Amino acid sequence: VIDRLATAASVADVRALASRRVPRMVFDFADGAAEDEVTMRANAAAFDRVFLAPRGMVDVTARDLSVTVLGERLAMPVVLGPTGMAGLQHPGGEVAAARAAVAAGTAFTVATPASHAVGDVARAAGRPVWFQLYAWGDRGLTGELVRTARAAGCTTLLLTIDTPVVGRRLRDLRGGMSLPPRITPANARDVALHPFRWARWTAQLRSGPGVQLGNLRGLDAAPADSAVGVAAWLNQLFNPAQSWADVEWLRSEWGGKLAIKGVMHPSDAVRARELGADAVIVSNHGGRQLDGAAPTLDVLPSVADALAGSEVEVLLDGGVRRGTDVLKALALGARACLIGRPWLWGLAAGGERGVTRVLELLREELDLALALVGCPRAADVDAGVLH
Ligand SMILES: Cc1cc2nc3c(=O)[nH]c(=O)nc-3n(C[C@H](O)[C@H](O)[C@H](O)COP(=O)(O)O)c2cc1C
């Protein structure tokens, strides 16, 4: 695996390694999206429809990939976004991924449904991490999570607004994904075809956080340790009555940086600005929520426009797989990108080393793209690089 990681020449190569390393249902849990996965594919395809206009005879000897995001200097404009239960991909989970992020000089986001608790991730990272929240109906619980994030030294909270209810992810429904994992008619064929893969994975699951949700253990309302109980409990926390009043409330509870994640309409961007958000993240949850939602790269210019002249920073996620994707997002108004699946694939393919490889590939590709487009500093990229 170590050699294969070293020779993986793209994020797609790392994805292929991941698909051979973990059971199909675990790979699909990360790889899949809602319904027909139209939005997920469109996120990636949108980058292929944008073309660059390279300039010649520019001295590009000294390239600088660094940017400042929410007051933090990042070595590259790629942040690891929040994803639930990374511990299913590898026992190192968020701890391993956060170490890789810090080594690459960038930020890591701990999701509320992370496998490892935010305090453990922050300690391992040795650099402040970001924390993601949902606007759950139980503000007592959300308030406890905010206090936990503060105690862990988090600098930035992300409030995800695109999940009033959970999208229908057909690969999970068809593939026998359950917590705790069980062998069912839906996944029996995969078990039979790949017994060693399953044996290794179940052993790994026992050596890591397993199916635990580190941030939610021990909270008053959480059911005691049955994983089935925890998963069902988690799903009923999503709040169909969420509203901008929840943003107002969170803004009053949290003095640190606040990013609103899941903004797909310029009016929502304006609303976030009015309520004191420091950033908006153009995101459709990687296509895992509303299938048919527009690709994020197509939405980005209208959101950036709506916030032009304000201090609110614009970030983007969804389908970022190449250094040139990052370059295109910066050119269309983003200050940085987040990645979801790519770091999970790295984790599945090789733990911390796999995540490091993904970040290395994106860094190398972006460095190359900046040189070839004739704009050596990431912070200087603007629409001038576009065709
Ligand atoms: C397995 C998985 C779990 C996720 N869990 C969360 C979550 O708990 N909270 C959240 O805000 N976003 C979550 N996301 C969405 C990501 O933060 C991000 O928006 C998306 O993955 C970006 O698209 P990409 O995977 O194409 O890079 C999850 C994504 C995946 C793939």
CSV table of C-alpha atoms and ligand atoms in Angstrom, one decimal:
chain,number,residue,atom,x,y,z
A,1,VAL,CA,0.0,0.0,0.0
A,2,ILE,CA,2.8,2.4,0.9
A,3,ASP,CA,4.4,2.0,-2.5
A,4,ARG,CA,1.1,2.3,-4.3
A,5,LEU,CA,0.4,5.5,-2.4
A,6,ALA,CA,3.7,7.0,-3.4
A,7,THR,CA,3.0,6.2,-7.1
A,8,ALA,CA,-0.6,7.4,-6.9
A,9,ALA,CA,-0.4,10.3,-9.4
A,10,SER,CA,-3.8,11.9,-8.8
A,11,VAL,CA,-6.6,12.1,-6.4
A,12,ALA,CA,-8.5,9.7,-8.7
A,13,ASP,CA,-5.6,7.2,-8.2
A,14,VAL,CA,-6.0,7.5,-4.4
A,15,ARG,CA,-9.7,6.9,-4.8
A,16,ALA,CA,-9.0,3.7,-6.7
A,17,LEU,CA,-6.8,2.5,-3.9
A,18,ALA,CA,-9.4,3.3,-1.3
A,19,SER,CA,-12.0,1.3,-3.3
A,20,ARG,CA,-9.8,-1.8,-2.9
A,21,ARG,CA,-8.9,-1.3,0.7
A,22,VAL,CA,-12.3,-1.1,2.5
A,23,PRO,CA,-15.6,-3.0,2.1
A,24,ARG,CA,-17.8,-1.8,-0.7
A,25,MET,CA,-20.4,-0.3,1.7
A,26,VAL,CA,-17.8,1.7,3.5
A,27,PHE,CA,-16.3,3.0,0.3
A,28,ASP,CA,-19.8,3.8,-1.0
A,29,PHE,CA,-20.8,5.6,2.2
A,30,ALA,CA,-18.1,8.2,1.4
A,31,ASP,CA,-18.2,8.0,-2.4
A,32,GLY,CA,-21.9,8.2,-2.9
A,33,ALA,CA,-24.5,11.0,-2.9
A,34,ALA,CA,-28.2,11.5,-2.9
A,35,GLU,CA,-30.6,9.8,-5.4
A,36,ASP,CA,-29.2,9.8,-8.9
A,37,GLU,CA,-26.0,11.6,-7.9
A,38,VAL,CA,-26.6,14.2,-10.6
A,39,THR,CA,-25.4,17.0,-8.4
A,40,MET,CA,-22.3,15.2,-7.3
A,41,ARG,CA,-21.3,14.5,-10.9
A,42,ALA,CA,-22.2,18.1,-11.9
A,43,ASN,CA,-20.0,19.5,-9.1
A,44,ALA,CA,-16.9,17.9,-10.7
A,45,ALA,CA,-18.0,18.5,-14.3
A,46,ALA,CA,-18.5,22.2,-13.7
A,47,PHE,CA,-14.7,22.5,-13.3
A,48,ASP,CA,-14.2,20.9,-16.7
A,49,ARG,CA,-16.4,23.6,-18.4
A,50,VAL,CA,-14.2,26.5,-17.1
A,51,PHE,CA,-11.1,27.2,-19.1
A,52,LEU,CA,-7.9,29.1,-18.3
A,53,ALA,CA,-6.0,31.8,-20.2
A,54,PRO,CA,-2.3,31.2,-19.5
A,55,ARG,CA,0.0,34.2,-19.8
A,56,GLY,CA,3.5,33.8,-21.1
A,57,MET,CA,6.9,35.3,-20.2
A,58,VAL,CA,5.9,35.9,-16.5
A,59,ASP,CA,8.7,35.1,-14.0
A,60,VAL,CA,7.2,32.3,-12.0
A,61,THR,CA,10.3,31.2,-10.2
A,62,ALA,CA,8.9,32.0,-6.8
A,63,ARG,CA,5.5,30.5,-6.3
A,64,ASP,CA,3.5,31.2,-3.2
A,65,LEU,CA,0.4,29.0,-2.5
A,66,SER,CA,-0.4,30.5,0.9
A,67,VAL,CA,-3.6,32.4,1.6
A,68,THR,CA,-5.2,33.9,4.7
A,69,VAL,CA,-8.5,32.4,5.6
A,70,LEU,CA,-10.6,33.6,8.6
A,71,GLY,CA,-7.5,35.1,10.1
A,72,GLU,CA,-5.3,32.0,9.7
A,73,ARG,CA,-2.4,31.8,7.4
A,74,LEU,CA,-2.7,28.5,5.4
A,75,ALA,CA,0.1,27.1,3.4
A,76,MET,CA,-2.3,26.2,0.6
A,77,PRO,CA,-5.9,27.2,-0.2
A,78,VAL,CA,-7.3,23.8,0.6
A,79,VAL,CA,-9.0,23.0,3.9
A,80,LEU,CA,-10.2,19.6,5.1
A,81,GLY,CA,-13.9,19.9,5.4
A,82,PRO,CA,-16.2,18.2,7.9
A,83,THR,CA,-17.2,14.6,7.2
A,84,GLY,CA,-19.0,12.3,9.7
A,85,MET,CA,-17.4,9.1,11.0
A,86,ALA,CA,-14.0,9.1,9.3
A,87,GLY,CA,-13.1,6.3,11.7
A,88,LEU,CA,-15.1,3.9,9.4
A,89,GLN,CA,-12.4,4.4,6.7
A,90,HIS,CA,-9.4,3.9,9.0
A,91,PRO,CA,-9.0,3.6,12.8
A,92,GLY,CA,-6.8,6.7,12.8
A,93,GLY,CA,-9.9,8.7,11.7
A,94,GLU,CA,-10.0,12.4,12.2
A,95,VAL,CA,-6.9,12.3,14.4
A,96,ALA,CA,-4.8,10.9,11.5
A,97,ALA,CA,-6.3,13.3,9.0
A,98,ALA,CA,-5.8,16.3,11.3
A,99,ARG,CA,-2.1,15.5,11.7
A,100,ALA,CA,-1.8,15.3,7.9
A,101,ALA,CA,-3.6,18.6,7.5
A,102,VAL,CA,-1.3,20.3,10.1
A,103,ALA,CA,1.8,18.9,8.5
A,104,ALA,CA,0.6,20.3,5.2
A,105,GLY,CA,0.1,23.7,6.9
A,106,THR,CA,-3.6,23.8,6.5
A,107,ALA,CA,-6.8,23.6,8.7
A,108,PHE,CA,-8.9,20.6,9.6
A,109,THR,CA,-12.6,20.6,10.4
A,110,VAL,CA,-14.1,18.2,12.9
A,111,ALA,CA,-17.7,17.3,12.1
A,112,THR,CA,-20.3,17.0,14.8
A,113,PRO,CA,-20.8,13.3,13.9
A,114,ALA,CA,-17.0,12.7,13.8
A,115,SER,CA,-15.6,9.4,15.2
A,116,HIS,CA,-13.1,11.1,17.4
A,117,ALA,CA,-13.9,13.8,19.9
A,118,VAL,CA,-12.9,17.4,18.9
A,119,GLY,CA,-10.7,17.7,22.0
A,120,ASP,CA,-8.7,14.6,21.1
A,121,VAL,CA,-8.3,15.8,17.5
A,122,ALA,CA,-7.2,19.2,18.6
A,123,ARG,CA,-4.6,17.7,21.0
A,124,ALA,CA,-3.2,15.5,18.3
A,125,ALA,CA,-3.2,18.3,15.7
A,126,GLY,CA,-1.3,20.8,18.0
A,127,ARG,CA,-3.0,23.6,16.0
A,128,PRO,CA,-6.5,24.9,16.4
A,129,VAL,CA,-9.1,23.0,14.4
A,130,TRP,CA,-12.4,24.1,13.1
A,131,PHE,CA,-15.7,22.6,14.3
A,132,GLN,CA,-18.9,22.0,12.4
A,133,LEU,CA,-22.4,22.2,13.9
A,134,TYR,CA,-26.0,21.7,12.9
A,135,ALA,CA,-28.8,23.9,14.0
A,136,TRP,CA,-30.5,21.2,16.0
A,137,GLY,CA,-33.7,21.9,17.8
A,138,ASP,CA,-32.2,21.1,21.2
A,139,ARG,CA,-30.2,24.3,21.8
A,140,GLY,CA,-29.0,22.9,25.1
A,141,LEU,CA,-27.2,20.2,23.2
A,142,THR,CA,-25.9,22.6,20.6
A,143,GLY,CA,-24.7,24.9,23.3
A,144,GLU,CA,-22.8,22.0,24.9
A,145,LEU,CA,-21.1,21.3,21.6
A,146,VAL,CA,-20.2,25.0,21.3
A,147,ARG,CA,-18.6,24.9,24.8
A,148,THR,CA,-16.8,21.7,24.0
A,149,ALA,CA,-15.4,23.3,20.8
A,150,ARG,CA,-14.3,26.4,22.8
A,151,ALA,CA,-12.6,24.3,25.4
A,152,ALA,CA,-10.8,22.4,22.6
A,153,GLY,CA,-9.4,25.7,21.4
A,154,CYS,CA,-11.3,25.9,18.1
A,155,THR,CA,-11.0,29.1,16.2
A,156,THR,CA,-13.8,28.7,13.7
A,157,LEU,CA,-17.3,27.2,13.8
A,158,LEU,CA,-19.0,26.1,10.6
A,159,LEU,CA,-22.8,26.0,10.8
A,160,THR,CA,-24.2,23.7,8.1
A,161,ILE,CA,-27.6,24.9,6.9
A,162,ASP,CA,-28.3,22.4,4.1
A,163,THR,CA,-29.6,19.6,6.3
A,164,PRO,CA,-33.0,20.3,7.7
A,165,VAL,CA,-33.7,16.7,6.9
A,166,VAL,CA,-31.2,14.1,5.7
A,167,GLY,CA,-31.0,13.3,1.9
A,168,ARG,CA,-31.7,9.9,0.4
A,169,ARG,CA,-28.4,8.2,-0.3
A,170,LEU,CA,-29.3,5.2,-2.3
A,171,ARG,CA,-25.9,3.4,-2.2
A,172,ASP,CA,-26.3,3.2,1.6
A,173,LEU,CA,-29.9,1.9,1.3
A,174,ARG,CA,-29.0,-0.7,-1.3
A,175,GLY,CA,-25.5,-1.6,-0.1
A,176,GLY,CA,-26.5,-2.8,3.4
A,177,MET,CA,-24.8,0.1,5.2
A,178,SER,CA,-25.8,0.0,8.8
A,179,LEU,CA,-24.3,0.9,12.2
A,180,PRO,CA,-22.9,-1.2,13.6
A,181,PRO,CA,-22.1,-2.9,10.3
A,182,ARG,CA,-23.8,-6.2,9.8
A,183,ILE,CA,-23.6,-8.8,7.1
A,184,THR,CA,-26.8,-8.8,5.2
A,185,PRO,CA,-28.0,-10.1,1.8
A,186,ALA,CA,-27.1,-6.7,0.4
A,187,ASN,CA,-23.4,-6.9,1.3
A,188,ALA,CA,-22.9,-10.7,1.5
A,189,ARG,CA,-21.5,-10.9,-2.1
A,190,ASP,CA,-18.9,-8.3,-1.2
A,191,VAL,CA,-17.9,-10.3,1.9
A,192,ALA,CA,-17.7,-13.5,-0.2
A,193,LEU,CA,-15.6,-11.8,-2.9
A,194,HIS,CA,-13.3,-10.0,-0.4
A,195,PRO,CA,-13.0,-11.9,2.8
A,196,PHE,CA,-9.6,-10.6,3.7
A,197,ARG,CA,-10.6,-7.1,3.1
A,198,TRP,CA,-13.6,-7.5,5.5
A,199,ALA,CA,-11.5,-9.3,8.1
A,200,ARG,CA,-8.9,-6.6,8.1
A,201,TRP,CA,-11.5,-3.9,8.2
A,202,THR,CA,-13.5,-5.4,11.1
A,203,ALA,CA,-10.3,-5.9,13.1
A,204,GLN,CA,-9.4,-2.3,12.4
A,205,LEU,CA,-12.8,-1.1,13.5
A,206,ARG,CA,-12.2,-2.8,16.8
A,207,SER,CA,-8.8,-1.1,17.2
A,208,GLY,CA,-10.2,2.5,16.6
A,209,PRO,CA,-13.2,4.4,17.7
A,210,GLY,CA,-15.4,1.9,15.8
A,211,VAL,CA,-18.9,3.3,15.3
A,212,GLN,CA,-18.8,5.7,18.2
A,213,LEU,CA,-19.5,9.4,17.7
A,214,GLY,CA,-16.8,11.0,19.8
A,215,ASN,CA,-18.5,14.4,20.2
A,216,LEU,CA,-21.8,13.0,21.3
A,217,ARG,CA,-20.8,10.4,23.8
A,218,GLY,CA,-21.7,11.1,27.3
A,219,LEU,CA,-24.0,14.0,26.5
A,220,ASP,CA,-27.1,14.0,28.6
A,221,ALA,CA,-29.6,13.2,25.8
A,222,ALA,CA,-27.4,10.5,24.2
A,223,PRO,CA,-28.6,7.0,24.6
A,224,ALA,CA,-26.0,4.7,26.3
A,225,ASP,CA,-23.5,3.0,24.1
A,226,SER,CA,-25.7,1.0,21.7
A,227,ALA,CA,-24.5,2.1,18.3
A,228,VAL,CA,-27.9,1.5,16.8
A,229,GLY,CA,-29.3,3.8,19.4
A,230,VAL,CA,-26.8,6.5,18.7
A,231,ALA,CA,-27.3,6.4,14.9
A,232,ALA,CA,-31.1,6.6,15.3
A,233,TRP,CA,-30.8,9.3,17.9
A,234,LEU,CA,-28.4,11.3,15.6
A,235,ASN,CA,-30.9,11.2,12.7
A,236,GLN,CA,-33.8,12.6,14.8
A,237,LEU,CA,-31.7,15.6,15.9
A,238,PHE,CA,-31.8,17.1,12.4
A,239,ASN,CA,-34.2,20.0,12.7
A,240,PRO,CA,-36.7,20.7,9.9
A,241,ALA,CA,-37.7,23.9,11.8
A,242,GLN,CA,-34.2,25.4,11.6
A,243,SER,CA,-34.2,29.1,10.7
A,244,TRP,CA,-32.1,32.2,10.6
A,245,ALA,CA,-33.0,32.8,14.2
A,246,ASP,CA,-30.6,29.8,14.9
A,247,VAL,CA,-27.8,31.7,13.2
A,248,GLU,CA,-28.6,34.8,15.3
A,249,TRP,CA,-28.5,32.7,18.4
A,250,LEU,CA,-25.2,31.0,17.5
A,251,ARG,CA,-23.7,34.4,16.7
A,252,SER,CA,-24.6,35.6,20.2
A,253,GLU,CA,-23.1,32.4,21.8
A,254,TRP,CA,-19.9,32.3,19.8
A,255,GLY,CA,-17.3,35.1,19.7
A,256,GLY,CA,-14.9,33.3,17.3
A,257,LYS,CA,-15.1,33.1,13.6
A,258,LEU,CA,-18.4,31.8,12.2
A,259,ALA,CA,-18.8,30.3,8.7
A,260,ILE,CA,-22.2,29.4,7.2
A,261,LYS,CA,-21.9,26.2,5.2
A,262,GLY,CA,-24.3,25.2,2.5
A,263,VAL,CA,-25.0,28.6,1.0
A,264,MET,CA,-26.4,28.1,-2.6
A,265,HIS,CA,-28.3,31.4,-3.2
A,266,PRO,CA,-27.0,35.0,-3.1
A,267,SER,CA,-29.9,35.9,-0.9
A,268,ASP,CA,-28.8,33.5,1.7
A,269,ALA,CA,-25.3,34.9,1.5
A,270,VAL,CA,-26.7,38.4,2.2
A,271,ARG,CA,-28.7,37.1,5.1
A,272,ALA,CA,-25.6,35.4,6.5
A,273,ARG,CA,-23.7,38.7,6.2
A,274,GLU,CA,-26.4,40.6,7.9
A,275,LEU,CA,-26.4,38.2,10.8
A,276,GLY,CA,-22.6,38.6,11.3
A,277,ALA,CA,-21.1,35.6,9.6
A,278,ASP,CA,-17.4,35.9,8.8
A,279,ALA,CA,-17.6,33.5,5.9
A,280,VAL,CA,-20.0,31.6,3.7
A,281,ILE,CA,-19.2,28.3,2.2
A,282,VAL,CA,-20.8,27.6,-1.2
A,283,SER,CA,-21.6,24.0,-0.8
A,284,ASN,CA,-24.3,21.4,-1.7
A,285,HIS,CA,-22.9,18.9,0.8
A,286,GLY,CA,-21.1,17.1,-2.0
A,287,GLY,CA,-24.5,16.3,-3.6
A,288,ARG,CA,-25.5,14.3,-0.6
A,289,GLN,CA,-28.6,16.4,0.2
A,290,LEU,CA,-30.8,17.9,-2.7
A,291,ASP,CA,-30.0,16.0,-5.8
A,292,GLY,CA,-30.5,18.4,-8.7
A,293,ALA,CA,-29.0,21.3,-6.8
A,294,ALA,CA,-26.7,23.4,-9.0
A,295,PRO,CA,-23.0,22.7,-9.1
A,296,THR,CA,-21.2,24.8,-6.6
A,297,LEU,CA,-18.8,26.3,-9.1
A,298,ASP,CA,-21.7,27.7,-11.1
A,299,VAL,CA,-23.2,29.3,-8.0
A,300,LEU,CA,-20.0,30.8,-6.7
A,301,PRO,CA,-19.9,34.0,-8.9
A,302,SER,CA,-23.3,35.1,-7.8
A,303,VAL,CA,-22.5,34.6,-4.1
A,304,ALA,CA,-19.2,36.3,-4.5
A,305,ASP,CA,-21.0,39.2,-6.3
A,306,ALA,CA,-23.6,39.5,-3.5
A,307,LEU,CA,-20.8,39.8,-1.0
A,308,ALA,CA,-18.5,42.1,-3.0
A,309,GLY,CA,-17.3,45.0,-0.9
A,310,SER,CA,-18.0,43.3,2.4
A,311,GLU,CA,-15.5,41.6,4.7
A,312,VAL,CA,-17.3,38.2,4.4
A,313,GLU,CA,-15.0,35.6,2.9
A,314,VAL,CA,-16.3,33.1,0.3
A,315,LEU,CA,-15.2,29.5,0.4
A,316,LEU,CA,-16.3,26.6,-1.9
A,317,ASP,CA,-16.5,22.8,-1.7
A,318,GLY,CA,-17.8,20.1,-4.0
A,319,GLY,CA,-15.9,18.2,-6.6
A,320,VAL,CA,-12.4,19.7,-6.0
A,321,ARG,CA,-10.1,17.0,-7.3
A,322,ARG,CA,-7.3,18.8,-9.0
A,323,GLY,CA,-5.0,21.8,-8.4
A,324,THR,CA,-6.5,23.4,-11.5
A,325,ASP,CA,-9.9,23.0,-9.8
A,326,VAL,CA,-8.6,25.0,-6.9
A,327,LEU,CA,-7.2,27.6,-9.3
A,328,LYS,CA,-10.6,27.9,-11.1
A,329,ALA,CA,-12.5,28.4,-7.8
A,330,LEU,CA,-10.1,31.1,-6.7
A,331,ALA,CA,-10.5,32.8,-10.1
A,332,LEU,CA,-14.3,32.8,-9.7
A,333,GLY,CA,-14.2,34.4,-6.3
A,334,ALA,CA,-13.3,31.8,-3.6
A,335,ARG,CA,-10.6,32.5,-1.1
A,336,ALA,CA,-10.0,28.8,-0.6
A,337,CYS,CA,-11.7,25.4,-1.2
A,338,LEU,CA,-12.7,22.6,1.2
A,339,ILE,CA,-12.4,18.9,0.3
A,340,GLY,CA,-14.5,16.1,1.7
A,341,ARG,CA,-14.2,12.8,-0.1
A,342,PRO,CA,-10.6,13.2,-1.2
A,343,TRP,CA,-9.3,13.1,2.3
A,344,LEU,CA,-11.6,10.2,3.2
A,345,TRP,CA,-10.2,8.3,0.2
A,346,GLY,CA,-6.7,9.1,1.4
A,347,LEU,CA,-7.5,7.9,4.9
A,348,ALA,CA,-9.0,4.6,3.6
A,349,ALA,CA,-6.0,4.1,1.3
A,350,GLY,CA,-3.4,4.6,3.9
A,351,GLY,CA,-4.3,6.5,7.1
A,352,GLU,CA,-2.4,9.6,7.8
A,353,ARG,CA,0.0,8.9,5.0
A,354,GLY,CA,-2.8,8.6,2.5
A,355,VAL,CA,-4.2,12.0,3.6
A,356,THR,CA,-0.7,13.4,3.3
A,357,ARG,CA,-0.5,12.1,-0.2
A,358,VAL,CA,-3.8,13.7,-1.3
A,359,LEU,CA,-2.7,17.1,0.1
A,360,GLU,CA,0.8,16.7,-1.5
A,361,LEU,CA,-0.9,15.9,-4.9
A,362,LEU,CA,-3.2,18.9,-4.7
A,363,ARG,CA,-0.3,21.1,-3.6
A,364,GLU,CA,2.0,20.0,-6.4
A,365,GLU,CA,-0.8,20.4,-9.0
A,366,LEU,CA,-1.7,23.9,-7.8
A,367,ASP,CA,1.9,24.9,-7.7
A,368,LEU,CA,2.3,23.7,-11.3
A,369,ALA,CA,-1.0,25.4,-12.4
A,370,LEU,CA,0.1,28.7,-10.9
A,371,ALA,CA,3.4,28.5,-12.8
A,372,LEU,CA,1.8,27.5,-16.1
A,373,VAL,CA,-1.0,30.1,-16.0
A,374,GLY,CA,1.5,32.8,-15.2
A,375,CYS,CA,0.2,33.9,-11.8
A,376,PRO,CA,2.7,32.7,-9.2
A,377,ARG,CA,0.9,33.8,-6.1
A,378,ALA,CA,-2.4,32.1,-5.1
A,379,ALA,CA,-3.5,35.2,-3.2
A,380,ASP,CA,-3.3,37.2,-6.5
A,381,VAL,CA,-5.5,34.9,-8.6
A,382,ASP,CA,-8.5,36.6,-10.0
A,383,ALA,CA,-10.7,36.4,-13.1
A,384,GLY,CA,-7.8,37.5,-15.2
A,385,VAL,CA,-6.6,33.9,-15.4
A,386,LEU,CA,-9.9,32.8,-17.0
A,387,HIS,CA,-10.5,32.4,-20.7
B,1,LIG,C1,-19.0,10.7,4.2
B,1,LIG,C2,-19.3,12.2,4.3
B,1,LIG,C3,-19.8,12.7,5.4
B,1,LIG,C4,-20.1,14.1,5.5
B,1,LIG,N1,-20.5,14.6,6.7
B,1,LIG,C5,-20.8,15.9,6.9
B,1,LIG,C6,-21.1,16.5,8.1
B,1,LIG,O1,-21.2,15.7,9.1
B,1,LIG,N2,-21.3,17.8,8.2
B,1,LIG,C7,-21.2,18.6,7.1
B,1,LIG,O2,-21.4,19.8,7.2
B,1,LIG,N3,-20.9,18.1,5.9
B,1,LIG,C8,-20.6,16.8,5.8
B,1,LIG,N4,-20.2,16.3,4.5
B,1,LIG,C9,-20.1,17.2,3.4
B,1,LIG,C10,-18.7,17.8,3.3
B,1,LIG,O3,-18.4,18.6,4.3
B,1,LIG,C11,-18.5,18.5,2.0
B,1,LIG,O4,-19.5,19.5,1.8
B,1,LIG,C12,-18.5,17.7,0.7
B,1,LIG,O5,-18.0,16.4,1.0
B,1,LIG,C13,-17.7,18.4,-0.4
B,1,LIG,O6,-17.7,17.7,-1.5
B,1,LIG,P1,-16.5,16.7,-2.0
B,1,LIG,O7,-16.7,15.4,-1.2
B,1,LIG,O8,-16.9,16.5,-3.4
B,1,LIG,O9,-15.2,17.3,-1.8
B,1,LIG,C14,-19.9,14.9,4.4
B,1,LIG,C15,-19.4,14.4,3.2
B,1,LIG,C16,-19.1,13.1,3.1
B,1,LIG,C17,-18.6,12.5,1.8
